[in-house]
CSV table of C-alpha atoms and ligand atoms in Angstrom, one decimal:
chain,number,residue,atom,x,y,z
M,920,UNK,CA,0.0,0.0,0.0
M,921,UNK,CA,1.4,3.4,-0.9
M,922,UNK,CA,1.2,5.7,2.0
M,923,UNK,CA,-0.7,8.9,1.4
M,924,UNK,CA,2.0,11.6,1.8
M,925,UNK,CA,-0.2,14.6,1.2
M,926,UNK,CA,0.1,17.0,4.1
M,927,UNK,CA,-3.1,18.5,5.4
M,928,UNK,CA,-3.2,22.2,4.9
M,929,UNK,CA,-4.5,24.8,7.4
M,930,UNK,CA,-7.9,24.7,5.6
M,931,UNK,CA,-8.2,20.9,5.6
M,932,UNK,CA,-11.3,20.6,7.8
M,933,UNK,CA,-11.0,18.3,10.9
M,934,UNK,CA,-14.0,16.1,11.0
M,935,UNK,CA,-14.6,16.8,14.7
M,936,UNK,CA,-17.3,16.5,16.2
M,937,UNK,CA,-18.1,13.4,14.2
M,938,UNK,CA,-14.5,12.2,14.7
M,939,UNK,CA,-14.7,9.5,17.5
M,940,UNK,CA,-11.0,9.8,18.5
M,941,UNK,CA,-11.1,13.6,18.8
M,942,UNK,CA,-14.3,13.3,20.8
M,943,UNK,CA,-12.9,10.7,23.0
M,944,UNK,CA,-9.8,12.9,23.8
M,945,UNK,CA,-11.9,16.0,24.2
M,946,UNK,CA,-14.2,14.4,26.8
M,947,UNK,CA,-11.2,13.3,28.9
M,948,UNK,CA,-9.6,15.5,31.5
M,949,UNK,CA,-6.0,14.1,31.2
M,950,UNK,CA,-2.8,15.5,29.8
M,951,UNK,CA,-1.8,13.4,26.8
M,952,UNK,CA,-2.0,10.1,25.1
M,953,UNK,CA,0.7,8.3,23.2
M,954,UNK,CA,-0.4,5.8,20.6
M,955,UNK,CA,1.9,3.3,18.9
M,956,UNK,CA,1.2,0.6,16.3
M,957,UNK,CA,3.7,-2.2,16.6
M,958,UNK,CA,4.1,-3.3,13.0
M,959,UNK,CA,5.7,-6.7,13.8
M,960,UNK,CA,2.7,-8.0,15.9
M,961,UNK,CA,-0.2,-5.7,14.8
M,962,UNK,CA,-0.5,-4.7,18.5
M,963,UNK,CA,-1.7,-1.2,19.5
M,964,UNK,CA,0.1,0.4,22.5
M,965,UNK,CA,-1.7,3.1,24.3
M,966,UNK,CA,0.0,5.1,27.0
M,967,UNK,CA,-2.3,7.6,28.8
M,968,UNK,CA,-0.7,10.3,31.0
M,969,UNK,CA,-3.6,11.6,33.0
M,970,UNK,CA,-1.8,13.8,35.5
M,971,UNK,CA,1.8,14.8,36.4
M,972,UNK,CA,0.6,17.3,38.9
M,973,UNK,CA,1.9,15.4,41.9
M,974,UNK,CA,4.8,13.6,40.2
M,975,UNK,CA,5.7,11.5,37.2
M,976,UNK,CA,2.7,9.6,35.8
M,977,UNK,CA,2.8,6.1,37.2
M,978,UNK,CA,0.5,3.1,36.6
M,979,UNK,CA,0.5,-0.5,35.5
M,980,UNK,CA,0.6,-1.9,32.0
M,981,UNK,CA,-2.3,-4.0,31.0
M,982,UNK,CA,-2.2,-6.6,28.3
M,983,UNK,CA,-5.4,-8.0,26.8
M,984,UNK,CA,-7.6,-8.2,23.8
M,985,UNK,CA,-10.3,-5.6,23.1
M,986,UNK,CA,-13.1,-5.5,20.6
M,987,UNK,CA,-11.5,-2.5,18.9
M,988,UNK,CA,-9.0,0.3,19.5
M,989,UNK,CA,-11.6,2.8,20.7
M,990,UNK,CA,-12.4,0.5,23.6
M,991,UNK,CA,-8.7,0.0,24.3
M,992,UNK,CA,-8.1,3.7,24.4
M,993,UNK,CA,-11.2,4.3,26.6
M,994,UNK,CA,-9.9,1.7,29.1
M,995,UNK,CA,-6.5,3.4,29.2
M,996,UNK,CA,-8.0,6.8,29.7
M,997,UNK,CA,-10.3,5.7,32.6
M,998,UNK,CA,-7.6,3.6,34.3
M,999,UNK,CA,-5.0,6.4,34.1
M,1000,UNK,CA,-7.5,8.8,35.8
M,1001,UNK,CA,-8.0,6.2,38.5
M,1002,UNK,CA,-4.2,6.1,39.1
M,1003,UNK,CA,-4.2,9.9,39.6
M,1004,UNK,CA,-6.9,9.4,42.3
M,1005,UNK,CA,-5.2,6.5,43.9
M,1006,UNK,CA,-1.9,8.2,44.2
M,1007,UNK,CA,-3.4,11.5,45.3
M,1008,UNK,CA,-5.2,9.8,48.2
M,1009,UNK,CA,-2.2,7.7,49.2
M,1010,UNK,CA,0.0,10.8,49.6
M,1011,UNK,CA,2.7,9.5,47.2
M,1012,UNK,CA,4.5,12.0,45.0
M,1013,UNK,CA,3.2,10.2,41.8
M,1014,UNK,CA,0.9,11.3,39.1
M,1015,UNK,CA,-1.5,9.0,37.2
M,1016,UNK,CA,-1.0,7.1,34.0
M,1017,UNK,CA,-1.7,3.7,32.5
M,1018,UNK,CA,-0.6,1.7,29.5
M,1019,UNK,CA,-2.7,-0.7,27.5
M,1020,UNK,CA,-1.1,-3.3,25.1
M,1021,UNK,CA,-4.1,-4.3,23.0
M,1022,UNK,CA,-3.3,-7.7,21.6
M,1023,UNK,CA,-5.3,-9.4,18.8
M,1024,UNK,CA,-4.7,-12.8,20.4
M,1025,UNK,CA,-2.6,-14.2,23.3
M,1026,UNK,CA,1.1,-13.6,22.7
M,1027,UNK,CA,3.7,-16.1,24.0
M,1028,UNK,CA,7.4,-17.0,23.6
M,1029,UNK,CA,9.8,-14.9,21.5
M,1030,UNK,CA,7.0,-12.8,19.9
M,1031,UNK,CA,5.9,-11.6,23.3
M,1032,UNK,CA,9.5,-11.1,24.6
M,1033,UNK,CA,10.4,-9.0,21.5
M,1034,UNK,CA,7.3,-6.9,21.8
M,1035,UNK,CA,8.0,-6.2,25.5
M,1036,UNK,CA,11.5,-5.1,24.7
M,1037,UNK,CA,10.2,-2.7,22.0
M,1038,UNK,CA,7.7,-1.4,24.6
M,1039,UNK,CA,10.6,-0.9,27.0
M,1040,UNK,CA,12.3,1.2,24.4
M,1041,UNK,CA,9.2,3.4,24.2
M,1042,UNK,CA,9.3,3.9,28.0
M,1043,UNK,CA,12.9,4.8,27.8
M,1044,UNK,CA,12.3,7.4,25.1
M,1045,UNK,CA,9.6,9.0,27.2
M,1046,UNK,CA,12.4,9.6,29.7
M,1047,UNK,CA,10.3,9.1,32.9
M,1048,UNK,CA,7.2,10.9,31.9
M,1049,UNK,CA,5.5,7.6,32.5
M,1050,UNK,CA,6.7,4.8,34.7
M,1051,UNK,CA,5.0,1.4,35.0
M,1052,UNK,CA,4.5,-1.9,36.7
M,1053,UNK,CA,2.3,-5.0,36.2
M,1054,UNK,CA,-1.5,-5.0,35.7
M,1055,UNK,CA,-4.0,-7.4,34.2
M,1056,UNK,CA,-2.3,-9.9,31.8
M,1057,UNK,CA,1.2,-9.1,32.9
M,1058,UNK,CA,3.6,-10.7,35.4
M,1059,UNK,CA,6.8,-9.7,37.2
M,1060,UNK,CA,8.6,-11.9,34.7
M,1061,UNK,CA,7.2,-9.6,31.9
M,1062,UNK,CA,8.4,-6.6,33.9
M,1063,UNK,CA,11.9,-8.1,34.0
M,1064,UNK,CA,11.9,-8.3,30.2
M,1065,UNK,CA,10.5,-4.7,29.8
M,1066,UNK,CA,13.2,-3.5,32.2
M,1067,UNK,CA,15.9,-4.8,29.8
M,1068,UNK,CA,15.2,-1.8,27.6
M,1069,UNK,CA,13.0,0.4,29.8
M,1070,UNK,CA,15.1,0.8,33.0
M,1071,UNK,CA,14.7,2.8,35.3
M,1072,UNK,CA,11.1,3.3,34.6
M,1073,UNK,CA,9.9,-0.3,35.3
M,1074,UNK,CA,8.7,-1.5,38.8
M,1075,UNK,CA,7.2,-4.8,39.9
M,1076,UNK,CA,10.1,-6.8,38.7
M,1077,UNK,CA,10.7,-10.3,40.1
M,1078,UNK,CA,12.5,-10.6,43.5
M,1079,UNK,CA,15.4,-12.4,41.7
M,1080,UNK,CA,15.8,-9.2,39.6
M,1081,UNK,CA,15.7,-7.0,42.7
M,1082,UNK,CA,12.0,-6.0,42.4
M,1083,UNK,CA,8.9,-6.2,44.5
M,1084,UNK,CA,7.5,-9.2,42.7
M,1085,UNK,CA,3.8,-9.8,42.1
M,1086,UNK,CA,1.7,-6.9,43.4
M,1087,UNK,CA,-1.5,-9.0,43.6
M,1088,UNK,CA,-0.7,-10.1,47.2
M,1089,UNK,CA,0.0,-6.7,48.6
M,1090,UNK,CA,-3.1,-5.3,46.8
M,1091,UNK,CA,-5.2,-8.1,48.4
M,1092,UNK,CA,-3.8,-7.1,51.8
M,1093,UNK,CA,-5.2,-3.6,51.3
M,1094,UNK,CA,-8.6,-4.9,50.1
M,1095,UNK,CA,-8.8,-7.2,53.1
M,1096,UNK,CA,-8.2,-4.3,55.4
M,1097,UNK,CA,-11.0,-2.4,53.6
M,1098,UNK,CA,-13.4,-5.3,54.1
M,1099,UNK,CA,-12.5,-5.4,57.8
M,1100,UNK,CA,-13.3,-1.6,58.1
M,1101,UNK,CA,-16.7,-2.2,56.4
M,1102,UNK,CA,-17.6,-5.1,58.7
M,1103,UNK,CA,-16.7,-3.0,61.8
M,1104,UNK,CA,-19.0,-0.3,60.6
M,1105,UNK,CA,-21.9,-2.4,59.5
M,1106,UNK,CA,-21.8,-5.2,62.0
M,1107,UNK,CA,-19.7,-3.9,64.8
M,1108,UNK,CA,-17.5,-7.0,64.6
M,1109,UNK,CA,-13.8,-6.8,64.4
M,1110,UNK,CA,-12.7,-9.2,61.7
M,1111,UNK,CA,-14.5,-11.1,59.0
M,1112,UNK,CA,-15.2,-14.4,60.8
M,1113,UNK,CA,-18.5,-15.8,59.7
M,1114,UNK,CA,-19.1,-13.2,57.1
M,1115,UNK,CA,-20.0,-14.2,53.5
M,1116,UNK,CA,-17.8,-12.6,51.0
M,1117,UNK,CA,-18.2,-13.1,47.2
M,1118,UNK,CA,-15.0,-12.6,45.2
M,1119,UNK,CA,-15.5,-11.9,41.5
M,1120,UNK,CA,-12.4,-12.8,39.6
M,1121,UNK,CA,-9.6,-15.1,40.8
M,1122,UNK,CA,-6.7,-13.4,39.1
M,1123,UNK,CA,-3.6,-12.4,41.2
M,1124,UNK,CA,-5.6,-10.1,43.5
M,1125,UNK,CA,-8.8,-12.1,43.8
M,1126,UNK,CA,-7.1,-15.4,44.5
M,1127,UNK,CA,-4.8,-13.8,47.2
M,1128,UNK,CA,-7.8,-12.1,48.7
M,1129,UNK,CA,-9.8,-15.3,48.8
M,1130,UNK,CA,-7.0,-17.1,50.6
M,1131,UNK,CA,-6.7,-14.3,53.2
M,1132,UNK,CA,-10.4,-14.2,53.9
M,1133,UNK,CA,-10.6,-17.9,54.3
M,1134,UNK,CA,-7.7,-17.9,56.8
M,1135,UNK,CA,-9.5,-15.1,58.7
M,1136,UNK,CA,-12.6,-17.3,59.0
M,1137,UNK,CA,-14.9,-15.8,56.4
M,1138,UNK,CA,-17.2,-17.9,54.2
M,1139,UNK,CA,-15.8,-17.3,50.7
M,1140,UNK,CA,-17.7,-17.6,47.4
M,1141,UNK,CA,-15.8,-17.4,44.1
M,1142,UNK,CA,-16.8,-16.5,40.6
M,1143,UNK,CA,-14.7,-16.4,37.4
M,1144,UNK,CA,-15.4,-16.5,33.7
M,1145,UNK,CA,-12.6,-19.0,33.4
M,1146,UNK,CA,-13.4,-22.5,34.7
M,1147,UNK,CA,-9.8,-23.7,34.8
M,1148,UNK,CA,-8.7,-20.6,36.8
M,1149,UNK,CA,-11.5,-21.2,39.2
M,1150,UNK,CA,-10.7,-24.9,39.7
M,1151,UNK,CA,-7.1,-24.1,40.2
M,1152,UNK,CA,-7.8,-21.7,43.1
M,1153,UNK,CA,-10.4,-24.0,44.6
M,1154,UNK,CA,-7.6,-26.6,45.0
M,1155,UNK,CA,-6.1,-24.4,47.7
M,1156,UNK,CA,-9.1,-22.4,48.9
M,1157,UNK,CA,-12.2,-24.3,50.1
M,1158,UNK,CA,-15.0,-22.2,48.6
M,1159,UNK,CA,-18.2,-22.7,46.7
M,1160,UNK,CA,-18.4,-21.1,43.3
M,1161,UNK,CA,-21.1,-18.9,41.7
M,1162,UNK,CA,-21.8,-18.9,38.0
M,1163,UNK,CA,-20.9,-15.5,36.4
M,1164,UNK,CA,-24.5,-15.0,35.4
M,1165,UNK,CA,-25.6,-15.2,39.1
M,1166,UNK,CA,-22.8,-13.1,40.6
M,1167,UNK,CA,-24.8,-9.9,41.2
M,1168,UNK,CA,-28.0,-11.5,42.6
M,1169,UNK,CA,-26.2,-13.8,45.0
M,1170,UNK,CA,-26.8,-12.9,48.7
M,1171,UNK,CA,-23.6,-12.0,50.6
M,1172,UNK,CA,-22.3,-9.6,53.2
M,1173,UNK,CA,-19.6,-8.1,51.0
M,1174,UNK,CA,-19.2,-8.2,47.3
M,1175,UNK,CA,-15.6,-7.9,46.2
M,1176,UNK,CA,-15.1,-7.2,42.5
M,1177,UNK,CA,-11.6,-8.2,41.6
M,1178,UNK,CA,-11.9,-8.7,37.8
M,1179,UNK,CA,-12.2,-6.0,35.2
M,1180,UNK,CA,-14.0,-2.7,35.6
M,1181,UNK,CA,-17.4,-1.3,34.9
M,1182,UNK,CA,-19.3,-4.0,36.8
M,1183,UNK,CA,-21.5,-1.6,38.9
M,1184,UNK,CA,-24.1,-0.2,36.6
M,1185,UNK,CA,-27.8,0.8,36.2
M,1186,UNK,CA,-28.3,-2.8,35.2
M,1187,UNK,CA,-26.4,-4.7,37.9
M,1188,UNK,CA,-27.0,-2.4,40.9
M,1189,UNK,CA,-30.8,-3.2,41.3
M,1190,UNK,CA,-29.9,-7.0,41.3
M,1191,UNK,CA,-27.4,-6.7,44.2
M,1192,UNK,CA,-28.1,-8.5,47.4
M,1193,UNK,CA,-25.0,-7.5,49.4
M,1194,UNK,CA,-24.5,-5.0,52.2
M,1195,UNK,CA,-21.2,-3.6,51.0
M,1196,UNK,CA,-18.8,-3.5,48.1
M,1197,UNK,CA,-15.1,-3.6,48.6
M,1198,UNK,CA,-12.9,-4.9,45.8
M,1199,UNK,CA,-9.6,-4.8,44.0
M,1200,UNK,CA,-10.7,-4.1,40.5
M,1201,UNK,CA,-10.0,-0.6,39.0
M,1202,UNK,CA,-12.9,1.5,37.8
M,1203,UNK,CA,-15.7,-0.6,39.2
M,1204,UNK,CA,-18.4,2.0,38.6
M,1205,UNK,CA,-19.9,2.3,35.1
M,1206,UNK,CA,-20.4,6.0,35.6
M,1207,UNK,CA,-20.2,8.4,38.5
M,1208,UNK,CA,-24.0,8.3,39.0
M,1209,UNK,CA,-23.7,4.6,39.9
M,1210,UNK,CA,-22.2,5.7,43.2
M,1211,UNK,CA,-25.5,7.5,43.9
M,1212,UNK,CA,-27.4,4.5,42.9
M,1213,UNK,CA,-25.5,2.4,45.4
M,1214,UNK,CA,-26.0,5.1,48.0
M,1215,UNK,CA,-29.7,5.2,47.5
M,1216,UNK,CA,-29.9,1.4,47.8
M,1217,UNK,CA,-28.1,1.6,51.1
M,1218,UNK,CA,-25.1,-0.4,49.9
M,1219,UNK,CA,-21.9,0.8,51.5
M,1220,UNK,CA,-19.4,1.2,48.6
M,1221,UNK,CA,-15.7,1.6,49.4
M,1222,UNK,CA,-14.3,3.7,46.5
M,1223,UNK,CA,-12.0,1.4,44.5
M,1224,UNK,CA,-9.1,3.8,44.2
M,1225,UNK,CA,-9.0,4.1,48.0
M,1226,UNK,CA,-8.8,0.4,48.8
M,1227,UNK,CA,-6.9,-1.1,45.9
M,1228,UNK,CA,-3.9,1.1,46.4
M,1229,UNK,CA,-1.7,-1.7,47.9
M,1230,UNK,CA,0.1,-2.5,44.6
M,1231,UNK,CA,0.9,1.1,44.0
M,1232,UNK,CA,1.8,2.0,47.6
M,1233,UNK,CA,3.4,-1.2,48.7
M,1234,UNK,CA,5.0,-1.9,45.3
M,1235,UNK,CA,6.5,1.6,45.1
M,1236,UNK,CA,7.8,1.4,48.7
M,1237,UNK,CA,9.4,-2.0,48.1
M,1238,UNK,CA,10.8,-1.1,44.6
M,1239,UNK,CA,12.1,2.3,45.3
M,1240,UNK,CA,12.1,3.1,49.0
M,1241,UNK,CA,13.7,0.0,50.4
M,1242,UNK,CA,10.6,-1.2,52.4
M,1243,UNK,CA,10.6,-4.9,53.5
M,1244,UNK,CA,7.5,-6.9,52.6
M,1245,UNK,CA,6.4,-6.7,56.3
M,1246,UNK,CA,6.8,-3.0,56.3
M,1247,UNK,CA,4.9,-2.6,53.1
M,1248,UNK,CA,2.0,-4.8,54.5
M,1249,UNK,CA,1.8,-2.7,57.7
M,1250,UNK,CA,1.8,0.6,55.8
M,1251,UNK,CA,-0.8,-0.5,53.3
M,1252,UNK,CA,-3.1,-1.8,56.1
M,1253,UNK,CA,-2.7,1.4,58.1
M,1254,UNK,CA,-3.2,3.6,55.1
M,1255,UNK,CA,-6.4,1.8,53.8
M,1256,UNK,CA,-7.9,1.7,57.3
M,1257,UNK,CA,-7.3,5.4,57.9
M,1258,UNK,CA,-8.4,6.7,54.5
M,1259,UNK,CA,-11.5,4.6,54.4
M,1260,UNK,CA,-12.6,5.6,58.0
M,1261,UNK,CA,-12.1,9.3,56.9
M,1262,UNK,CA,-14.1,8.8,53.7
M,1263,UNK,CA,-17.0,7.0,55.5
M,1264,UNK,CA,-17.0,9.5,58.3
M,1265,UNK,CA,-17.2,12.4,55.8
M,1266,UNK,CA,-20.0,10.6,53.9
M,1267,UNK,CA,-22.0,10.2,57.1
M,1268,UNK,CA,-21.5,13.8,58.1
M,1269,UNK,CA,-22.3,15.2,54.7
M,1270,UNK,CA,-25.1,12.7,54.0
M,1271,UNK,CA,-23.5,11.8,50.7
M,1272,UNK,CA,-21.9,8.9,49.0
M,1273,UNK,CA,-18.3,7.8,49.9
M,1274,UNK,CA,-17.3,8.2,46.3
M,1275,UNK,CA,-18.3,11.9,46.4
M,1276,UNK,CA,-16.2,12.4,49.6
M,1277,UNK,CA,-13.2,10.5,48.2
M,1278,UNK,CA,-13.3,12.6,45.0
M,1279,UNK,CA,-13.3,15.8,46.9
M,1280,UNK,CA,-10.3,14.6,48.9
M,1281,UNK,CA,-8.5,13.9,45.6
M,1282,UNK,CA,-9.4,17.4,44.3
M,1283,UNK,CA,-8.1,19.0,47.4
M,1284,UNK,CA,-4.8,17.3,47.2
M,1285,UNK,CA,-4.4,18.1,43.5
M,1286,UNK,CA,-5.3,21.7,44.2
M,1287,UNK,CA,-2.8,22.0,47.0
M,1288,UNK,CA,-0.1,20.7,44.6
M,1289,UNK,CA,1.1,17.8,46.5
M,1290,UNK,CA,1.0,19.0,50.0
M,1291,UNK,CA,-1.6,17.3,52.2
M,1292,UNK,CA,-4.2,20.1,52.7
M,1293,UNK,CA,-4.0,19.4,56.4
M,1294,UNK,CA,-0.2,19.7,56.7
M,1295,UNK,CA,1.4,23.1,57.7
Y,662,LIG,N1,-1.7,-2.3,38.4
Y,662,LIG,C1,-1.8,-2.1,39.8
Y,662,LIG,C2,-2.8,-0.9,40.1
Y,662,LIG,O1,-3.6,-0.6,39.3
Y,662,LIG,C3,-0.5,-2.0,40.5
Y,662,LIG,C4,0.4,-0.9,40.1
Y,662,LIG,C5,0.4,0.4,40.6
Y,662,LIG,C6,1.4,-1.1,39.1
Y,662,LIG,C7,1.2,1.4,40.2
Y,662,LIG,C8,2.2,-0.1,38.7
Y,662,LIG,C9,2.1,1.1,39.3
Y,662,LIG,O2,-2.7,-0.3,41.1
């Protein structure tokens, strides 16, 4: 195919507003998006830099298939914003960003390795504007490969390579702490013993969470779209499973979404039979109004970006600040407990949803330019 080399002139009309990409960018509040077509694999790489207000944009790299590029970009934009919120609440000097590697089909072996090295080169060229770690579809072994070319902008590498390793476990530590806070508020009990918790998604966060809850005496229910993944986790965690089609209507004390985002919507919220929602998935709400829907239904929703911060906070601490695993655990638990109590207290005082309060706290910190508004 001969490329069209004609340059647009100043009077070449832009097709906006009927141009979906322009509209998508215009309706987003972030700083910039980098798009790359990887010719060798047909993969599209999207790097969304939502905010560098509090520090370099930082967020995981997600690898998965999408129905089309528009959906892949939309995912990166929403996830990058969530990282800004997450970091702002955690007090870290990091901005928010996210990368999506949209693959047409699963990639393995040398093809995957070579793609990851090329991706690392892109990170290197960006010179620290965006730094990353693992997210859905990526492992610490992948991070080791990306780091070959992307150093020093790659976290979450394997312990053998001097990194923090899988961030699923430390993320689950924070989510479990959030579930405890919710149980204390709703039931007055300390701990989750005897509580029924439904975990949606048994990836690295969901599986680790299920194990922790079980050890703490909860009744755990599991659901996943992948039968083999479910069976593998059930080998070590004694838990009944729920078919994906029944997950919203199943009665439980706490529903813990730990798969992909957008699960709390006008369609699913009326079906819910849980008292609270606390999970590890990013971007659980379909739209901001869904927080109001949950509030009106009397379901206590812990904003995802407040409770799923363990990978970001603990991972960064272990990767860059020399924290031991024990120290990272302790700090994540203390942080999630504190921030969630403040969010729920503010929601009670203001008779509003926890999401509204959490977003206000984020805005305050962004406005104050990195200083905690309360600090001198
Ligand atoms: N991907 C995880 C998250 O969304 C962990 C992570 C955080 C990875 C920050 C890299 C950087 O929080």
